[in-house]
Amino acid sequence: MNEFGLKAKDATIADLGLRNVADAYWNLTPAELVEETIIRGEGMLTDTGALAVDTGKFTGRSPKDKFVVCDAKTENSVWWGDINIKFDPDKFDRLYEKVAGYLQGKTIYVRDAYACADPKHRLNIRVVTESPWQNLFAYNLFLRPTKEEILQTVKPEWTIVAAPGFEADPKLDGTRQSNFAIVNFSKKIILIGGTGYTGEIKKGIFSVLNYILPHEKNVLSMHCSANIGKNGDTAIFFGLSGTGKTTLSADPNRGLIGDDEHGWGDTSVFNFEGGCYAKCVNLSKEKEPQIFNAIRFGALVENIEFYEGTTTVDYDNISKTENTRAAYPIHHIDNAVEPSVAGTPKNIFFLTCDAFGVLPPISKLDAGQAMYHFISGYTAKVAGTEVGITEPTTTFSACFGKAFLPLHPTRYAELLGEKLKKNKVNVWLVNTGWSGGSYGVGSRIKLSFTRALITAALNGELDKVEYDTMPVFGLSMPKTCPGVPTEILNPRNTWNDKNEFDAKANTLAASFVKNFAQYAEYANAEILAAAPKLAVNA
């Protein structure tokens, strides 16, 4: 077994039970990993210098194949169910041995990295991958230690082993099908097999931090973007896909702390990551110049198509998947803040695209409402593109990231509530969706209005205005805002048929109440009191 590259003198993959591999390459540079990928015939360069690869059968995460080892450490702390599926410890050990056996005689790539930009919460990670482009992904997405730090890291705290070419036998191995991503909190190992989708590596560590930080360190882990103003004021943006989170947090007047995963400690908000994993569908320089320009040499693009006869990416082509992605280090973004650490947030924004046209363009939440809407994680999606009006559908994802929560959602919400009260943080619910009626009747709220509302909140201008209270939802709506027509601030005023609005508001409120029922048993009185109050005669 040969081990090459930059590593601590006593560091060896034999410590991981990986023996008899052909060659192990440690901490190769991005250029070396790109070269390895091309030589192996696993990728090619685009005209901007990015490395283009296909991830194979899986072009997205496989939530039903994500497991957590159930043992003495996790049995009474993990939120078990369809998000965290139990896996037997002995079966994990046997499966790990099978993966180790599979890697015998193969070339593997080893990366030392870490998560959490705040040194107080740093988590050292070792990533072992079967392919060089997976290792490039790890270089881009995680934080990058210095040469001196690498030479001192004999053993990391956590290890990821990713072997996409290995396929499990469900009958023997205890998996659902041939692919799997298993977290073992006791052994501090994430084992991934049967899938080349790199997002499993990223979200594996996110799930780990979503357990360790709140459960062991009283740090709130968050699925959000964050930025910082010129006066040092931190803002956090939560929102599901389609709510405008990426667009609204990418403000040229504010520094980017991070675009996806953060922690909120006693005195800091910090990025978990050292890069971005951006969606590429319909990407253009005009719409998203920061992301477009970040896709250059060193970046990785996944599952894209080229314009015929060229190496120019056709971002509108989704023949392989709608989930085309680009992974790049955060320093590819011009206004990124490094190190990615800032102070306690002054403002938090919950973004929702309410296609029912019920929620106000902006409203201010008290602590109870903030916890309730955090657990709800609401947005609405417009189903289908066929001719005629299509009824929107509600989407709820607890804490705006239900798929990655090892603990019960109320644990995160109560921690959020504690921090809001302690630090007197403003929380805003922002509707980037419809006004004047539901989808098909009303119209989408103009982006310029949404930006003006957020700017007013950030600048403290909404602290100086009067508020109305919205019936049913109990939300506080500003009566005025600079740069925004007063008539749209109360959504009921924008509907021609007020009775129809009242009925629709009640219907949406009922959806909130129905969704929340699954969490109510563990919610405290303050959270429960913030639920919408259904109108009896609506």
PDB file of N, CA and C in Angstrom, residues 245-332:
ATOM      1  N   LYS A 245     -34.391  32.914  -1.427  1.00  0.00           N
ATOM      2  CA  LYS A 245     -33.346  32.999  -0.396  1.00  0.00           C
ATOM      3  C   LYS A 245     -31.988  33.380  -0.999  1.00  0.00           C
ATOM      4  N   THR A 246     -31.598  32.701  -2.070  1.00  0.00           N
ATOM      5  CA  THR A 246     -30.292  32.960  -2.686  1.00  0.00           C
ATOM      6  C   THR A 246     -30.234  34.377  -3.245  1.00  0.00           C
ATOM      7  N   THR A 247     -31.283  34.772  -3.945  1.00  0.00           N
ATOM      8  CA  THR A 247     -31.323  36.093  -4.579  1.00  0.00           C
ATOM      9  C   THR A 247     -31.319  37.210  -3.551  1.00  0.00           C
ATOM     10  N   LEU A 248     -32.137  37.071  -2.504  1.00  0.00           N
ATOM     11  CA  LEU A 248     -32.297  38.161  -1.538  1.00  0.00           C
ATOM     12  C   LEU A 248     -31.127  38.279  -0.572  1.00  0.00           C
ATOM     13  N   SER A 249     -30.427  37.172  -0.326  1.00  0.00           N
ATOM     14  CA  SER A 249     -29.274  37.252   0.578  1.00  0.00           C
ATOM     15  C   SER A 249     -28.006  37.670  -0.162  1.00  0.00           C
ATOM     16  N   ALA A 250     -28.017  37.573  -1.497  1.00  0.00           N
ATOM     17  CA  ALA A 250     -26.871  38.026  -2.302  1.00  0.00           C
ATOM     18  C   ALA A 250     -27.035  39.515  -2.587  1.00  0.00           C
ATOM     19  N   ASP A 251     -26.625  40.322  -1.631  1.00  0.00           N
ATOM     20  CA  ASP A 251     -26.794  41.773  -1.695  1.00  0.00           C
ATOM     21  C   ASP A 251     -25.424  42.404  -1.927  1.00  0.00           C
ATOM     22  N   PRO A 252     -25.252  43.145  -3.019  1.00  0.00           N
ATOM     23  CA  PRO A 252     -23.941  43.737  -3.307  1.00  0.00           C
ATOM     24  C   PRO A 252     -23.455  44.712  -2.228  1.00  0.00           C
ATOM     25  N   ASN A 253     -24.402  45.200  -1.401  1.00  0.00           N
ATOM     26  CA  ASN A 253     -24.037  46.132  -0.339  1.00  0.00           C
ATOM     27  C   ASN A 253     -23.699  45.441   0.986  1.00  0.00           C
ATOM     28  N   ARG A 254     -23.772  44.105   0.976  1.00  0.00           N
ATOM     29  CA  ARG A 254     -23.519  43.353   2.205  1.00  0.00           C
ATOM     30  C   ARG A 254     -22.579  42.188   1.908  1.00  0.00           C
ATOM     31  N   GLY A 255     -21.741  41.835   2.874  1.00  0.00           N
ATOM     32  CA  GLY A 255     -20.817  40.723   2.707  1.00  0.00           C
ATOM     33  C   GLY A 255     -21.517  39.395   2.950  1.00  0.00           C
ATOM     34  N   LEU A 256     -21.169  38.387   2.140  1.00  0.00           N
ATOM     35  CA  LEU A 256     -21.770  37.058   2.278  1.00  0.00           C
ATOM     36  C   LEU A 256     -20.994  36.242   3.309  1.00  0.00           C
ATOM     37  N   ILE A 257     -21.682  35.824   4.370  1.00  0.00           N
ATOM     38  CA  ILE A 257     -21.077  34.929   5.359  1.00  0.00           C
ATOM     39  C   ILE A 257     -21.155  33.493   4.849  1.00  0.00           C
ATOM     40  N   GLY A 258     -22.293  33.145   4.278  1.00  0.00           N
ATOM     41  CA  GLY A 258     -22.477  31.814   3.708  1.00  0.00           C
ATOM     42  C   GLY A 258     -23.858  31.678   3.120  1.00  0.00           C
ATOM     43  N   ASP A 259     -24.058  30.647   2.285  1.00  0.00           N
ATOM     44  CA  ASP A 259     -25.320  30.541   1.547  1.00  0.00           C
ATOM     45  C   ASP A 259     -26.230  29.407   2.007  1.00  0.00           C
ATOM     46  N   ASP A 260     -25.794  28.571   3.011  1.00  0.00           N
ATOM     47  CA  ASP A 260     -26.631  27.399   3.252  1.00  0.00           C
ATOM     48  C   ASP A 260     -26.651  26.861   4.684  1.00  0.00           C
ATOM     49  N   GLU A 261     -25.523  26.802   5.378  1.00  0.00           N
ATOM     50  CA  GLU A 261     -25.474  26.142   6.677  1.00  0.00           C
ATOM     51  C   GLU A 261     -24.687  26.995   7.675  1.00  0.00           C
ATOM     52  N   HIS A 262     -25.304  27.290   8.806  1.00  0.00           N
ATOM     53  CA  HIS A 262     -24.659  28.157   9.801  1.00  0.00           C
ATOM     54  C   HIS A 262     -24.958  27.706  11.222  1.00  0.00           C
ATOM     55  N   GLY A 263     -24.135  28.178  12.148  1.00  0.00           N
ATOM     56  CA  GLY A 263     -24.379  27.983  13.565  1.00  0.00           C
ATOM     57  C   GLY A 263     -24.504  29.328  14.253  1.00  0.00           C
ATOM     58  N   TRP A 264     -25.286  29.355  15.339  1.00  0.00           N
ATOM     59  CA  TRP A 264     -25.453  30.570  16.139  1.00  0.00           C
ATOM     60  C   TRP A 264     -25.057  30.229  17.565  1.00  0.00           C
ATOM     61  N   GLY A 265     -23.846  30.669  17.951  1.00  0.00           N
ATOM     62  CA  GLY A 265     -23.339  30.405  19.288  1.00  0.00           C
ATOM     63  C   GLY A 265     -23.653  31.539  20.245  1.00  0.00           C
ATOM     64  N   ASP A 266     -22.891  31.635  21.313  1.00  0.00           N
ATOM     65  CA  ASP A 266     -23.145  32.668  22.326  1.00  0.00           C
ATOM     66  C   ASP A 266     -22.945  34.070  21.767  1.00  0.00           C
ATOM     67  N   THR A 267     -21.916  34.245  20.952  1.00  0.00           N
ATOM     68  CA  THR A 267     -21.588  35.598  20.470  1.00  0.00           C
ATOM     69  C   THR A 267     -21.366  35.674  18.973  1.00  0.00           C
ATOM     70  N   SER A 268     -21.575  34.572  18.257  1.00  0.00           N
ATOM     71  CA  SER A 268     -21.247  34.586  16.829  1.00  0.00           C
ATOM     72  C   SER A 268     -22.247  33.807  15.992  1.00  0.00           C
ATOM     73  N   VAL A 269     -22.331  34.209  14.731  1.00  0.00           N
ATOM     74  CA  VAL A 269     -22.947  33.400  13.678  1.00  0.00           C
ATOM     75  C   VAL A 269     -21.818  32.987  12.759  1.00  0.00           C
ATOM     76  N   PHE A 270     -21.730  31.703  12.439  1.00  0.00           N
ATOM     77  CA  PHE A 270     -20.595  31.228  11.656  1.00  0.00           C
ATOM     78  C   PHE A 270     -21.034  30.214  10.606  1.00  0.00           C
ATOM     79  N   ASN A 271     -20.330  30.241   9.484  1.00  0.00           N
ATOM     80  CA  ASN A 271     -20.577  29.308   8.401  1.00  0.00           C
ATOM     81  C   ASN A 271     -20.030  27.937   8.788  1.00  0.00           C
ATOM     82  N   PHE A 272     -20.780  26.889   8.468  1.00  0.00           N
ATOM     83  CA  PHE A 272     -20.259  25.535   8.656  1.00  0.00           C
ATOM     84  C   PHE A 272     -19.256  25.187   7.555  1.00  0.00           C
ATOM     85  N   GLU A 273     -19.423  25.838   6.405  1.00  0.00           N
ATOM     86  CA  GLU A 273     -18.757  25.388   5.190  1.00  0.00           C
ATOM     87  C   GLU A 273     -17.695  26.373   4.701  1.00  0.00           C
ATOM     88  N   GLY A 274     -16.958  25.914   3.694  1.00  0.00           N
ATOM     89  CA  GLY A 274     -15.968  26.769   3.043  1.00  0.00           C
ATOM     90  C   GLY A 274     -16.282  26.995   1.588  1.00  0.00           C
ATOM     91  N   GLY A 275     -17.517  26.684   1.195  1.00  0.00           N
ATOM     92  CA  GLY A 275     -17.889  26.835  -0.209  1.00  0.00           C
ATOM     93  C   GLY A 275     -19.382  26.833  -0.403  1.00  0.00           C
ATOM     94  N   CYS A 276     -19.798  26.764  -1.651  1.00  0.00           N
ATOM     95  CA  CYS A 276     -21.216  26.812  -2.023  1.00  0.00           C
ATOM     96  C   CYS A 276     -21.540  25.664  -2.975  1.00  0.00           C
ATOM     97  N   TYR A 277     -22.750  25.159  -2.866  1.00  0.00           N
ATOM     98  CA  TYR A 277     -23.246  24.086  -3.728  1.00  0.00           C
ATOM     99  C   TYR A 277     -24.520  24.611  -4.370  1.00  0.00           C
ATOM    100  N   ALA A 278     -24.352  25.354  -5.447  1.00  0.00           N
ATOM    101  CA  ALA A 278     -25.450  26.144  -6.009  1.00  0.00           C
ATOM    102  C   ALA A 278     -26.219  25.378  -7.084  1.00  0.00           C
ATOM    103  N   LYS A 279     -27.525  25.575  -7.105  1.00  0.00           N
ATOM    104  CA  LYS A 279     -28.330  25.056  -8.209  1.00  0.00           C
ATOM    105  C   LYS A 279     -28.000  25.840  -9.482  1.00  0.00           C
ATOM    106  N   CYS A 280     -27.995  25.129 -10.600  1.00  0.00           N
ATOM    107  CA  CYS A 280     -27.583  25.753 -11.873  1.00  0.00           C
ATOM    108  C   CYS A 280     -28.710  25.875 -12.890  1.00  0.00           C
ATOM    109  N   VAL A 281     -29.871  25.302 -12.608  1.00  0.00           N
ATOM    110  CA  VAL A 281     -30.933  25.302 -13.610  1.00  0.00           C
ATOM    111  C   VAL A 281     -31.284  26.733 -14.004  1.00  0.00           C
ATOM    112  N   ASN A 282     -31.275  26.990 -15.301  1.00  0.00           N
ATOM    113  CA  ASN A 282     -31.595  28.306 -15.877  1.00  0.00           C
ATOM    114  C   ASN A 282     -30.643  29.408 -15.424  1.00  0.00           C
ATOM    115  N   LEU A 283     -29.437  29.040 -15.020  1.00  0.00           N
ATOM    116  CA  LEU A 283     -28.455  30.029 -14.570  1.00  0.00           C
ATOM    117  C   LEU A 283     -28.027  30.923 -15.732  1.00  0.00           C
ATOM    118  N   SER A 284     -27.903  32.208 -15.466  1.00  0.00           N
ATOM    119  CA  SER A 284     -27.387  33.143 -16.471  1.00  0.00           C
ATOM    120  C   SER A 284     -26.585  34.224 -15.766  1.00  0.00           C
ATOM    121  N   LYS A 285     -25.705  34.864 -16.529  1.00  0.00           N
ATOM    122  CA  LYS A 285     -24.883  35.931 -15.963  1.00  0.00           C
ATOM    123  C   LYS A 285     -25.747  37.108 -15.542  1.00  0.00           C
ATOM    124  N   GLU A 286     -26.842  37.326 -16.247  1.00  0.00           N
ATOM    125  CA  GLU A 286     -27.731  38.454 -15.951  1.00  0.00           C
ATOM    126  C   GLU A 286     -28.487  38.222 -14.647  1.00  0.00           C
ATOM    127  N   LYS A 287     -28.997  37.000 -14.443  1.00  0.00           N
ATOM    128  CA  LYS A 287     -29.828  36.712 -13.270  1.00  0.00           C
ATOM    129  C   LYS A 287     -29.011  36.494 -11.994  1.00  0.00           C
ATOM    130  N   GLU A 288     -27.920  35.764 -12.101  1.00  0.00           N
ATOM    131  CA  GLU A 288     -27.110  35.423 -10.927  1.00  0.00           C
ATOM    132  C   GLU A 288     -25.625  35.606 -11.255  1.00  0.00           C
ATOM    133  N   PRO A 289     -25.172  36.867 -11.385  1.00  0.00           N
ATOM    134  CA  PRO A 289     -23.786  37.094 -11.818  1.00  0.00           C
ATOM    135  C   PRO A 289     -22.740  36.507 -10.873  1.00  0.00           C
ATOM    136  N   GLN A 290     -23.005  36.528  -9.553  1.00  0.00           N
ATOM    137  CA  GLN A 290     -22.018  36.005  -8.603  1.00  0.00           C
ATOM    138  C   GLN A 290     -21.797  34.511  -8.802  1.00  0.00           C
ATOM    139  N   ILE A 291     -22.896  33.765  -8.921  1.00  0.00           N
ATOM    140  CA  ILE A 291     -22.783  32.319  -9.113  1.00  0.00           C
ATOM    141  C   ILE A 291     -22.173  32.013 -10.475  1.00  0.00           C
ATOM    142  N   PHE A 292     -22.642  32.698 -11.502  1.00  0.00           N
ATOM    143  CA  PHE A 292     -22.155  32.453 -12.859  1.00  0.00           C
ATOM    144  C   PHE A 292     -20.641  32.648 -12.928  1.00  0.00           C
ATOM    145  N   ASN A 293     -20.150  33.720 -12.342  1.00  0.00           N
ATOM    146  CA  ASN A 293     -18.717  34.024 -12.402  1.00  0.00           C
ATOM    147  C   ASN A 293     -17.884  33.134 -11.487  1.00  0.00           C
ATOM    148  N   ALA A 294     -18.534  32.484 -10.508  1.00  0.00           N
ATOM    149  CA  ALA A 294     -17.811  31.587  -9.604  1.00  0.00           C
ATOM    150  C   ALA A 294     -17.472  30.254 -10.263  1.00  0.00           C
ATOM    151  N   ILE A 295     -18.150  29.945 -11.365  1.00  0.00           N
ATOM    152  CA  ILE A 295     -17.952  28.647 -12.020  1.00  0.00           C
ATOM    153  C   ILE A 295     -16.785  28.769 -12.992  1.00  0.00           C
ATOM    154  N   ARG A 296     -15.600  28.663 -12.410  1.00  0.00           N
ATOM    155  CA  ARG A 296     -14.357  28.769 -13.179  1.00  0.00           C
ATOM    156  C   ARG A 296     -13.417  27.653 -12.726  1.00  0.00           C
ATOM    157  N   PHE A 297     -12.131  27.733 -13.110  1.00  0.00           N
ATOM    158  CA  PHE A 297     -11.224  26.641 -12.789  1.00  0.00           C
ATOM    159  C   PHE A 297     -11.207  26.394 -11.278  1.00  0.00           C
ATOM    160  N   GLY A 298     -11.320  25.126 -10.917  1.00  0.00           N
ATOM    161  CA  GLY A 298     -11.417  24.731  -9.509  1.00  0.00           C
ATOM    162  C   GLY A 298     -12.837  24.394  -9.113  1.00  0.00           C
ATOM    163  N   ALA A 299     -13.809  24.956  -9.818  1.00  0.00           N
ATOM    164  CA  ALA A 299     -15.218  24.643  -9.548  1.00  0.00           C
ATOM    165  C   ALA A 299     -15.580  23.303 -10.184  1.00  0.00           C
ATOM    166  N   LEU A 300     -16.619  22.696  -9.647  1.00  0.00           N
ATOM    167  CA  LEU A 300     -17.119  21.416 -10.142  1.00  0.00           C
ATOM    168  C   LEU A 300     -18.571  21.608 -10.558  1.00  0.00           C
ATOM    169  N   VAL A 301     -18.924  21.211 -11.795  1.00  0.00           N
ATOM    170  CA  VAL A 301     -20.329  21.247 -12.213  1.00  0.00           C
ATOM    171  C   VAL A 301     -20.801  19.819 -12.462  1.00  0.00           C
ATOM    172  N   GLU A 302     -22.023  19.546 -12.001  1.00  0.00           N
ATOM    173  CA  GLU A 302     -22.524  18.177 -12.022  1.00  0.00           C
ATOM    174  C   GLU A 302     -23.767  18.032 -12.888  1.00  0.00           C
ATOM    175  N   ASN A 303     -23.736  16.988 -13.717  1.00  0.00           N
ATOM    176  CA  ASN A 303     -24.910  16.519 -14.474  1.00  0.00           C
ATOM    177  C   ASN A 303     -25.463  17.561 -15.442  1.00  0.00           C
ATOM    178  N   ILE A 304     -24.563  18.384 -15.997  1.00  0.00           N
ATOM    179  CA  ILE A 304     -24.980  19.402 -16.964  1.00  0.00           C
ATOM    180  C   ILE A 304     -24.855  18.841 -18.391  1.00  0.00           C
ATOM    181  N   GLU A 305     -25.379  19.592 -19.340  1.00  0.00           N
ATOM    182  CA  GLU A 305     -25.198  19.295 -20.768  1.00  0.00           C
ATOM    183  C   GLU A 305     -24.533  20.500 -21.414  1.00  0.00           C
ATOM    184  N   PHE A 306     -23.784  20.231 -22.492  1.00  0.00           N
ATOM    185  CA  PHE A 306     -23.162  21.302 -23.264  1.00  0.00           C
ATOM    186  C   PHE A 306     -24.027  21.653 -24.470  1.00  0.00           C
ATOM    187  N   TYR A 307     -23.863  22.881 -24.948  1.00  0.00           N
ATOM    188  CA  TYR A 307     -24.394  23.191 -26.275  1.00  0.00           C
ATOM    189  C   TYR A 307     -23.670  22.291 -27.268  1.00  0.00           C
ATOM    190  N   GLU A 308     -24.390  21.770 -28.223  1.00  0.00           N
ATOM    191  CA  GLU A 308     -23.837  20.765 -29.135  1.00  0.00           C
ATOM    192  C   GLU A 308     -22.564  21.268 -29.826  1.00  0.00           C
ATOM    193  N   GLY A 309     -21.537  20.439 -29.796  1.00  0.00           N
ATOM    194  CA  GLY A 309     -20.292  20.753 -30.480  1.00  0.00           C
ATOM    195  C   GLY A 309     -19.405  21.737 -29.740  1.00  0.00           C
ATOM    196  N   THR A 310     -19.744  22.051 -28.476  1.00  0.00           N
ATOM    197  CA  THR A 310     -18.954  23.026 -27.700  1.00  0.00           C
ATOM    198  C   THR A 310     -18.684  22.477 -26.303  1.00  0.00           C
ATOM    199  N   THR A 311     -17.913  23.231 -25.533  1.00  0.00           N
ATOM    200  CA  THR A 311     -17.747  22.941 -24.102  1.00  0.00           C
ATOM    201  C   THR A 311     -18.382  24.056 -23.272  1.00  0.00           C
ATOM    202  N   THR A 312     -19.366  24.731 -23.871  1.00  0.00           N
ATOM    203  CA  THR A 312     -20.140  25.770 -23.179  1.00  0.00           C
ATOM    204  C   THR A 312     -21.363  25.129 -22.537  1.00  0.00           C
ATOM    205  N   VAL A 313     -21.542  25.336 -21.238  1.00  0.00           N
ATOM    206  CA  VAL A 313     -22.644  24.693 -20.521  1.00  0.00           C
ATOM    207  C   VAL A 313     -23.978  25.313 -20.919  1.00  0.00           C
ATOM    208  N   ASP A 314     -24.948  24.465 -21.215  1.00  0.00           N
ATOM    209  CA  ASP A 314     -26.326  24.899 -21.480  1.00  0.00           C
ATOM    210  C   ASP A 314     -27.120  24.710 -20.188  1.00  0.00           C
ATOM    211  N   TYR A 315     -27.207  25.776 -19.403  1.00  0.00           N
ATOM    212  CA  TYR A 315     -27.845  25.664 -18.094  1.00  0.00           C
ATOM    213  C   TYR A 315     -29.361  25.481 -18.170  1.00  0.00           C
ATOM    214  N   ASP A 316     -29.921  25.720 -19.335  1.00  0.00           N
ATOM    215  CA  ASP A 316     -31.368  25.503 -19.507  1.00  0.00           C
ATOM    216  C   ASP A 316     -31.692  24.044 -19.812  1.00  0.00           C
ATOM    217  N   ASN A 317     -30.671  23.263 -20.142  1.00  0.00           N
ATOM    218  CA  ASN A 317     -30.868  21.859 -20.499  1.00  0.00           C
ATOM    219  C   ASN A 317     -30.909  21.017 -19.226  1.00  0.00           C
ATOM    220  N   ILE A 318     -32.068  20.449 -18.952  1.00  0.00           N
ATOM    221  CA  ILE A 318     -32.218  19.636 -17.738  1.00  0.00           C
ATOM    222  C   ILE A 318     -32.579  18.196 -18.113  1.00  0.00           C
ATOM    223  N   SER A 319     -32.005  17.721 -19.233  1.00  0.00           N
ATOM    224  CA  SER A 319     -32.336  16.377 -19.714  1.00  0.00           C
ATOM    225  C   SER A 319     -31.843  15.292 -18.753  1.00  0.00           C
ATOM    226  N   LYS A 320     -30.763  15.566 -18.003  1.00  0.00           N
ATOM    227  CA  LYS A 320     -30.280  14.588 -17.018  1.00  0.00           C
ATOM    228  C   LYS A 320     -31.005  14.742 -15.692  1.00  0.00           C
ATOM    229  N   THR A 321     -31.198  15.995 -15.271  1.00  0.00           N
ATOM    230  CA  THR A 321     -31.855  16.284 -13.993  1.00  0.00           C
ATOM    231  C   THR A 321     -32.133  17.780 -13.897  1.00  0.00           C
ATOM    232  N   GLU A 322     -33.175  18.128 -13.149  1.00  0.00           N
ATOM    233  CA  GLU A 322     -33.394  19.539 -12.829  1.00  0.00           C
ATOM    234  C   GLU A 322     -32.417  19.998 -11.749  1.00  0.00           C
ATOM    235  N   ASN A 323     -31.788  19.033 -11.085  1.00  0.00           N
ATOM    236  CA  ASN A 323     -30.902  19.329  -9.960  1.00  0.00           C
ATOM    237  C   ASN A 323     -29.437  19.436 -10.421  1.00  0.00           C
ATOM    238  N   THR A 324     -29.197  20.187 -11.500  1.00  0.00           N
ATOM    239  CA  THR A 324     -27.813  20.442 -11.894  1.00  0.00           C
ATOM    240  C   THR A 324     -27.170  21.343 -10.832  1.00  0.00           C
ATOM    241  N   ARG A 325     -25.886  21.117 -10.567  1.00  0.00           N
ATOM    242  CA  ARG A 325     -25.243  21.790  -9.435  1.00  0.00           C
ATOM    243  C   ARG A 325     -23.839  22.266  -9.778  1.00  0.00           C
ATOM    244  N   ALA A 326     -23.393  23.291  -9.033  1.00  0.00           N
ATOM    245  CA  ALA A 326     -22.012  23.756  -9.106  1.00  0.00           C
ATOM    246  C   ALA A 326     -21.458  23.856  -7.692  1.00  0.00           C
ATOM    247  N   ALA A 327     -20.262  23.294  -7.490  1.00  0.00           N
ATOM    248  CA  ALA A 327     -19.594  23.364  -6.193  1.00  0.00           C
ATOM    249  C   ALA A 327     -18.318  24.177  -6.350  1.00  0.00           C
ATOM    250  N   TYR A 328     -18.179  25.217  -5.536  1.00  0.00           N
ATOM    251  CA  TYR A 328     -16.998  26.082  -5.647  1.00  0.00           C
ATOM    252  C   TYR A 328     -16.647  26.640  -4.274  1.00  0.00           C
ATOM    253  N   PRO A 329     -15.362  26.953  -4.056  1.00  0.00           N
ATOM    254  CA  PRO A 329     -14.959  27.535  -2.768  1.00  0.00           C
ATOM    255  C   PRO A 329     -15.523  28.937  -2.617  1.00  0.00           C
ATOM    256  N   ILE A 330     -15.744  29.343  -1.374  1.00  0.00           N
ATOM    257  CA  ILE A 330     -16.428  30.615  -1.133  1.00  0.00           C
ATOM    258  C   ILE A 330     -15.617  31.807  -1.636  1.00  0.00           C
ATOM    259  N   HIS A 331     -14.293  31.659  -1.753  1.00  0.00           N
ATOM    260  CA  HIS A 331     -13.510  32.792  -2.246  1.00  0.00           C
ATOM    261  C   HIS A 331     -13.722  33.039  -3.735  1.00  0.00           C
ATOM    262  N   HIS A 332     -14.493  32.185  -4.401  1.00  0.00           N
ATOM    263  CA  HIS A 332     -14.902  32.476  -5.782  1.00  0.00           C
ATOM    264  C   HIS A 332     -15.994  33.546  -5.829  1.00  0.00           C
TER     265      HIS A 332
END
